[in-house]
Coordinates of C-alpha atoms and ligand atoms in Angstrom, one line a residue:
M1179 CA 10.1 7.5 9.8
D1180 CA 9.6 11.2 10.0
S1181 CA 6.3 12.9 9.2
A1182 CA 7.1 13.7 5.6
D1183 CA 8.1 10.0 5.0
I1184 CA 4.8 8.8 6.5
A1185 CA 2.8 11.3 4.4
R1186 CA 4.6 10.3 1.2
S1187 CA 4.3 6.5 1.9
L1188 CA 0.6 6.7 2.8
I1189 CA -0.2 8.9 -0.2
D1190 CA 1.7 6.7 -2.6
S1191 CA 0.3 3.5 -1.3
A1192 CA -3.3 5.0 -1.4
G1193 CA -3.0 5.0 -5.2
G1194 CA -2.7 1.2 -5.1
D1195 CA -4.9 -1.6 -3.7
A1196 CA -5.9 -2.2 -0.1
E1197 CA -3.1 -4.8 0.3
R1198 CA -0.4 -2.2 -0.5
V1199 CA -1.9 0.2 1.9
R1200 CA -2.0 -2.5 4.6
E1201 CA 1.6 -3.3 4.1
T1202 CA 2.5 0.4 4.3
I1203 CA 0.6 0.8 7.5
E1204 CA 2.4 -2.2 8.9
R1205 CA 5.7 -0.7 8.0
I1206 CA 4.8 2.7 9.6
G1207 CA 3.2 1.1 12.7
A1208 CA -0.6 1.1 13.3
E1209 CA -0.4 3.8 16.0
E1210 CA 1.7 6.2 14.0
A1211 CA -0.3 5.7 10.9
A1212 CA -3.6 6.2 12.9
A1213 CA -2.3 9.5 14.4
F1214 CA -1.4 10.8 11.0
L1215 CA -4.8 9.8 9.5
V1216 CA -6.8 11.3 12.4
A1217 CA -4.8 14.6 12.2
E1218 CA -5.5 14.7 8.5
L1219 CA -9.2 13.8 8.9
T1220 CA -10.0 16.3 11.7
G1221 CA -8.1 19.0 9.8
R1222 CA -10.5 18.5 6.9
V1223 CA -13.8 18.7 8.9
E1224 CA -15.7 21.9 8.0
T1225 CA -16.8 23.1 11.4
G1226 CA -17.4 26.8 10.9
T1227 CA -21.3 26.6 10.7
L1228 CA -21.8 23.9 13.3
P1229 CA -24.1 24.7 16.3
E1230 CA -22.5 25.5 19.6
G1231 CA -21.3 22.6 21.7
V1232 CA -18.7 19.9 21.2
T1233 CA -19.5 16.4 20.0
E1234 CA -17.3 13.5 21.0
V1235 CA -17.2 10.7 18.5
Q1236 CA -15.7 7.2 19.2
L1237 CA -13.7 6.4 16.1
V1238 CA -12.2 2.9 15.5
L1239 CA -9.7 2.5 12.7
D1240 CA -10.1 -1.2 12.0
G1241 CA -7.1 -3.3 11.0
A1242 CA -4.9 -6.1 12.2
R1243 CA -5.0 -4.2 15.5
P1244 CA -8.0 -1.8 15.8
V1245 CA -6.9 1.6 17.0
P1246 CA -9.5 3.6 19.0
Y1247 CA -9.7 7.4 18.9
V1248 CA -11.9 10.0 20.6
L1249 CA -12.6 12.8 18.2
S1250 CA -14.0 16.2 19.5
I1251 CA -15.8 18.2 16.9
G1252 CA -17.1 21.7 17.6
R1253 CA -17.6 25.1 15.8
R1254 CA -14.1 26.1 16.7
G1255 CA -12.5 23.0 15.1
A1256 CA -11.9 19.3 15.4
G1257 CA -9.2 17.2 17.0
G1258 CA -8.5 13.7 18.1
R1259 CA -6.8 11.7 20.9
P1260 CA -6.1 8.0 21.2
G1261 CA -8.6 6.4 23.7
E1262 CA -12.0 5.1 24.3
L1263 CA -15.2 6.8 25.7
A1264 CA -17.1 5.0 28.5
D1265 CA -20.5 5.7 27.0
P1266 CA -20.2 7.1 23.5
E1267 CA -23.1 8.8 21.8
V1268 CA -21.8 7.5 18.5
V1269 CA -19.3 5.0 17.3
L1270 CA -17.8 5.3 13.8
S1271 CA -15.7 2.3 12.7
Q1272 CA -14.0 1.8 9.3
D1273 CA -11.3 -0.3 7.9
V1274 CA -8.1 1.7 8.1
T1275 CA -7.0 0.9 4.5
E1276 CA -10.3 2.3 3.3
V1277 CA -9.9 5.4 5.3
T1278 CA -6.4 5.9 3.9
R1279 CA -7.5 5.5 0.3
S1280 CA -10.5 7.8 0.9
L1281 CA -8.3 10.5 2.3
F1282 CA -5.3 10.1 0.1
G1283 CA -6.2 8.0 -3.0
P1284 CA -6.9 9.4 -6.4
P1285 CA -10.5 10.4 -7.3
G1286 CA -12.8 7.4 -7.3
C1287 CA -11.0 5.7 -4.4
Q1288 CA -13.4 7.0 -1.8
D1289 CA -15.5 4.2 -0.4
S1290 CA -17.4 3.4 2.8
A1291 CA -18.2 -0.3 2.3
T1292 CA -16.7 -1.2 5.7
R1293 CA -18.1 1.8 7.6
R1294 CA -20.4 1.4 10.5
V1295 CA -22.1 4.3 12.4
R1296 CA -23.8 3.2 15.6
W1297 CA -25.7 5.7 17.5
R1298 CA -26.7 5.4 21.1
D1299 CA -30.5 4.7 21.4
H1300 CA -32.5 7.9 21.0
D1301 CA -35.6 6.9 22.8
D1302 CA -36.9 10.6 22.9
P1303 CA -39.0 11.3 19.8
K1304 CA -37.9 14.9 20.1
V1305 CA -34.7 14.0 18.1
Y1306 CA -36.9 14.0 15.0
F1307 CA -37.7 17.7 15.4
A1308 CA -34.7 19.0 17.3
P1309 CA -31.6 17.1 16.1
P1310 CA -28.8 17.0 18.7
P1311 CA -25.5 18.8 17.7
A1312 CA -23.9 15.4 17.2
F1313 CA -26.0 14.8 14.0
P1314 CA -24.5 17.7 12.0
A1315 CA -21.0 17.1 13.5
V1316 CA -21.0 13.5 12.3
E1317 CA -22.3 14.5 8.9
R1318 CA -19.3 16.9 8.6
L1319 CA -17.0 14.2 9.7
L1320 CA -18.3 11.8 7.0
A1321 CA -18.1 14.6 4.4
A1322 CA -14.4 15.0 5.3
L1323 CA -13.9 11.3 5.0
D1324 CA -15.7 11.1 1.6
G1325 CA -14.0 14.2 0.2
R1326 CA -17.3 16.2 -0.1
G1327 CA -17.6 20.0 0.4
A1328 CA -13.9 21.0 0.1
P1329 CA -13.7 24.8 0.2
G1330 CA -12.3 26.8 -2.8
L1331 CA -9.0 28.8 -2.6
A1332 CA -10.5 32.3 -1.9
E1333 CA -12.3 30.9 1.1
L1334 CA -9.1 29.1 2.2
A1335 CA -7.0 32.2 1.8
L1336 CA -9.4 34.2 3.9
R1337 CA -9.6 31.5 6.5
H1338 CA -5.9 31.0 6.9
G1339 CA -4.8 34.6 6.5
S1340 CA -3.0 34.7 3.1
D1341 CA -3.3 37.8 1.0
K1342 CA -3.8 35.8 -2.2
W1343 CA -7.4 36.8 -2.1
G1344 CA -8.4 40.4 -1.0
I1345 CA -5.4 42.6 -1.4
H1346 CA -4.6 40.5 -4.4
E1347 CA -7.0 38.8 -6.6
Y1348 CA -4.9 35.7 -7.4
T1349 CA -7.1 32.8 -6.2
P1350 CA -9.3 32.6 -9.3
H1351 CA -6.1 32.3 -11.5
Y1352 CA -4.7 29.7 -9.1
E1353 CA -8.0 27.7 -9.3
H1354 CA -7.8 27.8 -13.1
H1355 CA -4.3 26.7 -13.4
F1356 CA -4.0 24.3 -10.4
A1357 CA -7.3 22.4 -10.9
R1358 CA -5.7 19.5 -12.8
Y1359 CA -3.1 19.1 -10.1
R1360 CA -5.6 19.2 -7.1
D1361 CA -6.0 15.5 -6.8
R1362 CA -2.4 14.5 -7.7
P1363 CA 0.3 13.7 -5.2
V1364 CA 2.1 16.9 -6.0
T1365 CA 5.3 18.5 -4.4
V1366 CA 4.6 22.2 -3.9
V1367 CA 7.4 24.7 -3.0
E1368 CA 6.5 28.3 -2.0
I1369 CA 9.2 30.9 -1.4
G1370 CA 7.9 33.3 1.2
V1371 CA 6.1 31.8 4.2
G1372 CA 4.9 35.2 5.4
G1373 CA 5.3 37.1 8.6
Y1374 CA 8.8 38.4 7.7
D1375 CA 11.2 38.4 10.6
D1376 CA 8.6 37.1 13.2
P1377 CA 9.3 33.3 13.3
E1378 CA 5.7 32.7 14.6
A1379 CA 3.8 34.8 12.1
G1380 CA 2.8 33.8 8.5
G1381 CA 2.2 30.3 7.2
G1382 CA -1.3 31.1 5.9
S1383 CA -0.6 30.1 2.4
L1384 CA 1.1 26.9 3.3
R1385 CA -2.0 25.8 5.3
M1386 CA -4.1 26.9 2.3
W1387 CA -2.1 24.7 -0.2
K1388 CA -2.2 21.8 2.2
R1389 CA -6.0 21.9 2.4
Y1390 CA -6.3 22.5 -1.4
F1391 CA -3.9 19.7 -2.5
R1392 CA -5.3 16.9 -0.5
R1393 CA -2.5 14.5 -1.6
G1394 CA 0.2 17.1 -1.7
L1395 CA 3.4 17.8 0.2
V1396 CA 4.0 21.5 0.9
H1397 CA 7.4 23.0 1.5
G1398 CA 7.8 26.7 2.7
V1399 CA 11.0 28.5 2.2
D1400 CA 11.8 31.7 3.9
I1401 CA 14.9 33.7 4.9
T1402 CA 13.5 33.6 8.5
D1403 CA 13.2 30.3 10.4
K1404 CA 9.5 29.4 10.1
S1405 CA 9.7 25.9 11.6
S1406 CA 6.9 26.8 14.0
H1407 CA 4.6 26.3 10.9
T1408 CA 5.7 22.7 10.3
E1409 CA 2.9 20.2 10.5
P1410 CA 1.9 16.9 8.8
R1411 CA 2.4 17.4 5.0
V1412 CA 3.9 20.8 5.6
T1413 CA 7.7 21.4 6.1
T1414 CA 9.7 24.6 6.2
S1415 CA 13.3 25.5 5.3
V1416 CA 15.5 28.5 5.7
A1417 CA 17.0 29.7 2.5
D1418 CA 17.7 33.0 0.8
Q1419 CA 16.2 33.1 -2.7
S1420 CA 19.0 35.4 -3.8
D1421 CA 21.6 32.8 -3.0
L1422 CA 21.8 30.2 -5.8
A1423 CA 23.7 27.7 -3.6
S1424 CA 21.3 27.7 -0.7
L1425 CA 18.4 27.2 -3.1
A1426 CA 20.2 24.4 -5.0
A1427 CA 20.9 22.6 -1.7
L1428 CA 17.3 22.9 -0.6
A1429 CA 16.0 21.6 -4.1
D1430 CA 18.5 18.6 -3.7
R1431 CA 16.8 17.7 -0.4
I1432 CA 13.3 18.1 -1.7
G1433 CA 13.7 16.2 -5.0
P1434 CA 11.5 16.8 -8.1
I1435 CA 9.0 19.5 -7.7
D1436 CA 5.6 19.9 -9.4
I1437 CA 4.8 23.5 -8.5
V1438 CA 6.9 26.5 -7.4
I1439 CA 5.3 29.7 -6.1
D1440 CA 7.6 32.7 -5.8
D1441 CA 6.1 35.0 -3.1
G1442 CA 9.4 36.0 -1.4
S1443 CA 11.4 39.1 -1.6
H1444 CA 10.0 40.4 -5.0
V1445 CA 13.3 41.9 -5.9
S1446 CA 13.8 41.3 -9.6
A1447 CA 17.4 39.8 -9.4
H1448 CA 16.2 37.4 -6.6
V1449 CA 13.2 36.3 -8.7
V1450 CA 15.5 35.5 -11.6
T1451 CA 18.0 33.7 -9.5
A1452 CA 15.2 31.5 -7.9
F1453 CA 13.7 30.8 -11.4
S1454 CA 17.1 29.8 -12.8
T1455 CA 17.7 27.5 -9.9
L1456 CA 14.3 25.9 -9.4
F1457 CA 12.7 25.8 -12.9
P1458 CA 15.2 23.2 -14.0
R1459 CA 14.1 21.1 -10.9
L1460 CA 10.4 21.1 -12.0
R1461 CA 8.9 18.0 -13.4
P1462 CA 7.8 18.1 -17.0
G1463 CA 4.2 19.4 -16.8
G1464 CA 5.1 21.5 -13.7
L1465 CA 4.2 25.1 -13.1
Y1466 CA 6.3 28.0 -11.9
V1467 CA 4.4 31.0 -10.5
V1468 CA 5.7 34.5 -9.8
E1469 CA 3.6 36.8 -7.7
D1470 CA 3.6 40.5 -7.1
L1471 CA 5.3 41.5 -10.4
Q1472 CA 4.3 45.1 -9.8
T1473 CA 7.7 45.5 -7.9
S1474 CA 9.5 44.9 -11.3
Y1475 CA 8.5 48.4 -12.2
W1476 CA 9.2 50.0 -8.9
P1477 CA 12.5 51.9 -8.2
S1478 CA 12.2 51.0 -4.5
F1479 CA 12.6 47.3 -5.5
S1480 CA 15.4 48.1 -8.1
G1481 CA 12.7 47.9 -10.8
S1482 CA 12.3 49.8 -14.0
Y1483 CA 9.5 51.0 -16.3
A1484 CA 11.7 50.4 -19.5
E1485 CA 10.1 47.8 -21.8
D1486 CA 13.3 45.8 -22.3
A1487 CA 14.5 46.3 -18.7
D1488 CA 16.7 43.8 -16.9
T1489 CA 13.9 43.1 -14.4
S1490 CA 11.7 40.1 -13.4
M1491 CA 9.1 41.3 -16.0
G1492 CA 11.8 41.8 -18.6
F1493 CA 13.0 38.3 -17.9
L1494 CA 9.6 36.8 -18.2
K1495 CA 8.9 38.8 -21.4
R1496 CA 12.0 37.3 -23.0
L1497 CA 10.7 33.8 -22.2
V1498 CA 7.8 34.7 -24.6
D1499 CA 10.4 35.2 -27.4
G1500 CA 11.9 31.9 -26.3
L1501 CA 8.6 30.2 -27.1
N1502 CA 9.2 31.3 -30.7
H1503 CA 12.9 30.8 -30.7
A1504 CA 12.7 28.3 -33.6
E1505 CA 11.3 31.2 -35.9
Y1506 CA 14.5 33.4 -35.5
P1507 CA 16.7 33.3 -38.6
A1508 CA 20.3 32.4 -37.9
K1509 CA 21.4 35.9 -38.9
A1510 CA 19.4 37.4 -36.1
G1511 CA 22.1 36.1 -33.8
R1512 CA 19.7 35.3 -30.9
P1513 CA 21.7 33.5 -28.2
P1514 CA 20.0 30.1 -27.3
R1515 CA 18.7 29.9 -23.8
P1516 CA 18.1 26.7 -21.8
T1517 CA 14.5 27.7 -21.3
D1518 CA 13.8 27.8 -25.0
H1519 CA 13.0 24.1 -25.2
E1520 CA 11.5 23.7 -21.7
V1521 CA 9.0 26.6 -21.4
G1522 CA 5.9 25.4 -23.2
G1523 CA 3.4 28.1 -22.2
L1524 CA 3.2 31.4 -20.4
H1525 CA 0.1 33.1 -18.8
F1526 CA 0.2 36.7 -17.5
Y1527 CA -2.4 38.3 -15.3
H1528 CA -2.3 41.5 -13.2
N1529 CA 1.0 41.2 -11.3
L1530 CA 1.1 37.4 -11.6
A1531 CA 2.7 35.0 -14.1
F1532 CA 2.4 31.3 -14.7
V1533 CA 5.2 29.5 -16.6
E1534 CA 4.6 26.0 -17.8
K1535 CA 7.3 23.4 -18.1
R1536 CA 6.7 21.3 -21.2
A1537 CA 8.6 20.5 -24.3
N1538 CA 8.7 23.4 -26.9
S1539 CA 9.8 21.8 -30.1
G1540 CA 7.6 23.4 -32.7
H1541 CA 8.7 25.6 -35.6
G1542 CA 7.1 27.4 -38.5
G1543 CA 8.3 24.9 -41.0
I1544 CA 9.4 26.8 -44.1
S1545 CA 13.0 27.7 -43.4
R1546 CA 13.4 29.4 -46.7
L1547 CA 10.9 32.1 -45.7
R1548 CA 12.4 32.3 -42.3
E1549 CA 15.9 33.0 -43.6
A1550 CA 14.8 35.3 -46.5
G1551 CA 15.0 39.1 -46.4
Ligands
SAM1460 C1 4.6 38.3 1.1 S1 5.3 37.4 2.4 C2 4.7 35.8 1.9 C3 3.2 35.6 2.1 C4 2.7 34.2 2.0 N1 3.2 33.5 0.8 C5 1.2 34.2 1.9 O1 0.6 34.2 0.8 O2 0.5 34.3 3.0 C6 7.0 37.3 1.9 C7 7.9 36.5 2.7 O3 9.1 36.4 2.0 C8 10.2 36.3 2.9 N2 11.4 36.7 2.2 C9 11.9 38.0 2.0 N3 13.1 38.0 1.4 C10 13.4 36.7 1.1 C11 14.5 36.0 0.6 N4 15.6 36.7 0.0 N5 14.6 34.7 0.5 C12 13.5 33.9 1.0 N6 12.4 34.5 1.6 C13 12.4 35.8 1.7 C14 9.8 37.2 4.1 O4 10.5 36.8 5.2 C15 8.3 37.1 4.1 O5 7.9 36.2 5.1

C-alpha cells in the first residue's frame, strides 16, 4: 500500500467502529499503520510556545501487537522513532484503534477511555512550583490527540509560508467557506504549489491545507516537479493548467474532488481551461476557488478592463447569468451552458471567487411574464 492508500483506508475506517479500524490496521500492517499515525500525531503537536529543552515520551500503541515509539517534543517541533527508552520519564499508552479514531474520525469520535499516562516518581516537591518541561510537552501531545487547539488558517499560512494571509487577505474567506468541510474526509486539489521553477521551494499552502483538513487528502499540481513536498496525506503532480489533456489525466488518477483551488498561472485562458476541466470532476456540494483575479484586468497577463471581456472575471461574471438562466425568454437566444444547471452559488471577494457546485433548478414560475414584451 502506498502512503495515499494508507491515509484513505485509515481515514475511511475511522468513521466506523473500532472493529473496522482494527481490521484496516491488520490489512495495512501494525508497524506501517503506527508509523503513519505517529507522523500525523507529532505533526499536529503545537510546540511553538514550549519551554526550551526536548522531552522524550515513551508511546505505546496498544493492539494485537503493541508498537512502542519514542516521541521527541521540543519548541522546534516533534517527531518519533520506533523503539523503547531504558528509563522513560513518562509512558503514554493507548489502544491504536482509539488513537486512529481520535485523529481521523468525525467529530465526536475522540476518546481517551484506554489511555494511560504513567509518570516516573517525582519525589522532589519542587515539581509543584517549577513544573519540568515534560509537563507542558505531554499536555500539547494530549491536546493533539484529542483535537484541541488546532490553529486557524491565517496562523497556518504565516507558519508555513503561504501568501494567503498578509500579501492577500484570503484566509478569513477560506475559513468562512471551508468551515463545513474541515472535519470531512475531503479531497483537495490546489493548482500552484509555489516556488515556481525551484523544485525545492513552495509547498506552504499544501502543508496549511493538510493541517486544516485533519481528514483530508491534499494534491498539489504544478508545472514544475514539486515531488520534494510529498508527505503523508500530501501528493504532488506535474501538469500544465493550460493543457486540458494533462489536467484530465490527473483528475482521472485522483478521482472525485471536493475542493479545487486555482492559484497557478493566473492567466485568464488557463483559469478557464482548468475550470472547464476540473469543475465537472467536483462532487456535488464541492467548491471551486479562483485566486488572484486582479490579473484578469492586467494587460501583462492578457487581461482586459472591458466589462464583458473574454477573461477569467468575464467568464465568472457570465456564470452569474447562468444562475438565472431559467429566467431568459427563448427569444433572447441565450446559448445553454453545461454550468447552468450545476453552479448553485457564487461568492466574490477582492481578487477571489468561490463557485459552489450544487443543483440549480429554480425558475421564476410565470412563463407568460417571462416571454412577454
Ligand atoms: C503563486 S504560486 C502558488 C502559491 C501557493 N499556492 C501558496 O499559496 O503558497 C504559483 C505557482 O503556480 C505554478 N504555475 C505557473 N504556471 C502554471 C501552469 N500553467 N500550470 C500549473 N502550475 C503553474 C508556478 O510554478 C508556481 O509555483
